[in-house]
Amino acid sequence: MPQLDTSTWFITIVSSMITLFILFQLKISSQTFPAAPSPKFLTTEKTNNPWELKWTKIYLPLSLPQQ
């Protein structure tokens, strides 16, 4: 029974990997990507709420004086 000739396997595998690498590089380089987002400075307007004008205190059960 003859043996399988594996002398060309190395160059076949290496050349196919190089070809795939080049094809993927060409495919990726042909795509256009959006530019990096620049920071946008927004000015927030201060709204006057009725509850901000009054002094309020929230009484939690743990903040009550000990009896």
PDB file of C-alpha atoms in Angstrom:
ATOM      1  CA  MET A   1       0.000   0.000   0.000  1.00  0.00           C
ATOM      2  CA  PRO A   2       1.607   3.323  -1.018  1.00  0.00           C
ATOM      3  CA  GLN A   3       2.195   6.030   1.537  1.00  0.00           C
ATOM      4  CA  LEU A   4       0.544   9.415   1.318  1.00  0.00           C
ATOM      5  CA  ASP A   5       2.891  12.085  -0.003  1.00  0.00           C
ATOM      6  CA  THR A   6       2.748  14.944   2.520  1.00  0.00           C
ATOM      7  CA  SER A   7       5.715  16.920   1.209  1.00  0.00           C
ATOM      8  CA  THR A   8       3.529  19.629  -0.379  1.00  0.00           C
ATOM      9  CA  TRP A   9       1.134  20.067   2.535  1.00  0.00           C
ATOM     10  CA  PHE A  10       3.211  22.714   4.282  1.00  0.00           C
ATOM     11  CA  ILE A  11       3.473  25.053   1.295  1.00  0.00           C
ATOM     12  CA  THR A  12      -0.215  24.507   0.483  1.00  0.00           C
ATOM     13  CA  ILE A  13      -1.367  25.399   3.995  1.00  0.00           C
ATOM     14  CA  VAL A  14       0.976  28.385   4.298  1.00  0.00           C
ATOM     15  CA  SER A  15       0.046  29.798   0.902  1.00  0.00           C
ATOM     16  CA  SER A  16      -3.678  29.423   1.596  1.00  0.00           C
ATOM     17  CA  MET A  17      -3.291  31.194   4.950  1.00  0.00           C
ATOM     18  CA  ILE A  18      -1.386  34.050   3.304  1.00  0.00           C
ATOM     19  CA  THR A  19      -4.044  34.310   0.605  1.00  0.00           C
ATOM     20  CA  LEU A  20      -6.844  34.423   3.173  1.00  0.00           C
ATOM     21  CA  PHE A  21      -4.963  37.055   5.162  1.00  0.00           C
ATOM     22  CA  ILE A  22      -4.535  39.252   2.080  1.00  0.00           C
ATOM     23  CA  LEU A  23      -8.164  38.834   1.065  1.00  0.00           C
ATOM     24  CA  PHE A  24      -9.411  39.791   4.538  1.00  0.00           C
ATOM     25  CA  GLN A  25      -7.088  42.804   4.614  1.00  0.00           C
ATOM     26  CA  LEU A  26      -8.410  43.989   1.269  1.00  0.00           C
ATOM     27  CA  LYS A  27     -11.994  43.459   2.359  1.00  0.00           C
ATOM     28  CA  ILE A  28     -11.520  45.354   5.617  1.00  0.00           C
ATOM     29  CA  SER A  29      -9.561  48.199   4.023  1.00  0.00           C
ATOM     30  CA  SER A  30     -12.301  48.831   1.469  1.00  0.00           C
ATOM     31  CA  GLN A  31     -14.877  49.561   4.175  1.00  0.00           C
ATOM     32  CA  THR A  32     -15.452  53.077   5.407  1.00  0.00           C
ATOM     33  CA  PHE A  33     -15.944  53.675   9.098  1.00  0.00           C
ATOM     34  CA  PRO A  34     -17.614  56.738  10.647  1.00  0.00           C
ATOM     35  CA  ALA A  35     -15.368  59.343  12.216  1.00  0.00           C
ATOM     36  CA  ALA A  36     -14.784  59.306  15.931  1.00  0.00           C
ATOM     37  CA  PRO A  37     -17.558  61.115  17.778  1.00  0.00           C
ATOM     38  CA  SER A  38     -16.574  64.516  19.024  1.00  0.00           C
ATOM     39  CA  PRO A  39     -17.750  65.688  22.450  1.00  0.00           C
ATOM     40  CA  LYS A  40     -20.823  67.852  22.279  1.00  0.00           C
ATOM     41  CA  PHE A  41     -21.183  70.447  24.995  1.00  0.00           C
ATOM     42  CA  LEU A  42     -24.788  70.946  25.973  1.00  0.00           C
ATOM     43  CA  THR A  43     -25.970  73.771  28.160  1.00  0.00           C
ATOM     44  CA  THR A  44     -28.663  72.671  30.543  1.00  0.00           C
ATOM     45  CA  GLU A  45     -31.246  75.181  31.578  1.00  0.00           C
ATOM     46  CA  LYS A  46     -32.025  75.512  35.254  1.00  0.00           C
ATOM     47  CA  THR A  47     -35.709  74.938  35.845  1.00  0.00           C
ATOM     48  CA  ASN A  48     -37.350  76.402  38.902  1.00  0.00           C
ATOM     49  CA  ASN A  49     -39.380  73.763  40.661  1.00  0.00           C
ATOM     50  CA  PRO A  50     -41.788  74.738  43.419  1.00  0.00           C
ATOM     51  CA  TRP A  51     -40.299  72.250  45.850  1.00  0.00           C
ATOM     52  CA  GLU A  52     -36.815  73.706  45.477  1.00  0.00           C
ATOM     53  CA  LEU A  53     -37.960  77.012  46.964  1.00  0.00           C
ATOM     54  CA  LYS A  54     -39.188  75.475  50.217  1.00  0.00           C
ATOM     55  CA  TRP A  55     -37.171  73.899  52.957  1.00  0.00           C
ATOM     56  CA  THR A  56     -38.220  70.329  53.486  1.00  0.00           C
ATOM     57  CA  LYS A  57     -36.904  67.603  55.684  1.00  0.00           C
ATOM     58  CA  ILE A  58     -37.536  63.925  55.284  1.00  0.00           C
ATOM     59  CA  TYR A  59     -37.868  62.108  58.566  1.00  0.00           C
ATOM     60  CA  LEU A  60     -36.544  58.605  58.350  1.00  0.00           C
ATOM     61  CA  PRO A  61     -37.375  56.136  61.114  1.00  0.00           C
ATOM     62  CA  LEU A  62     -33.699  55.855  62.051  1.00  0.00           C
ATOM     63  CA  SER A  63     -33.220  59.620  62.284  1.00  0.00           C
ATOM     64  CA  LEU A  64     -35.941  60.107  64.880  1.00  0.00           C
ATOM     65  CA  PRO A  65     -34.749  60.788  68.438  1.00  0.00           C
ATOM     66  CA  GLN A  66     -34.423  57.776  70.656  1.00  0.00           C
ATOM     67  CA  GLN A  67     -37.231  57.338  73.193  1.00  0.00           C
TER      68      GLN A  67
END
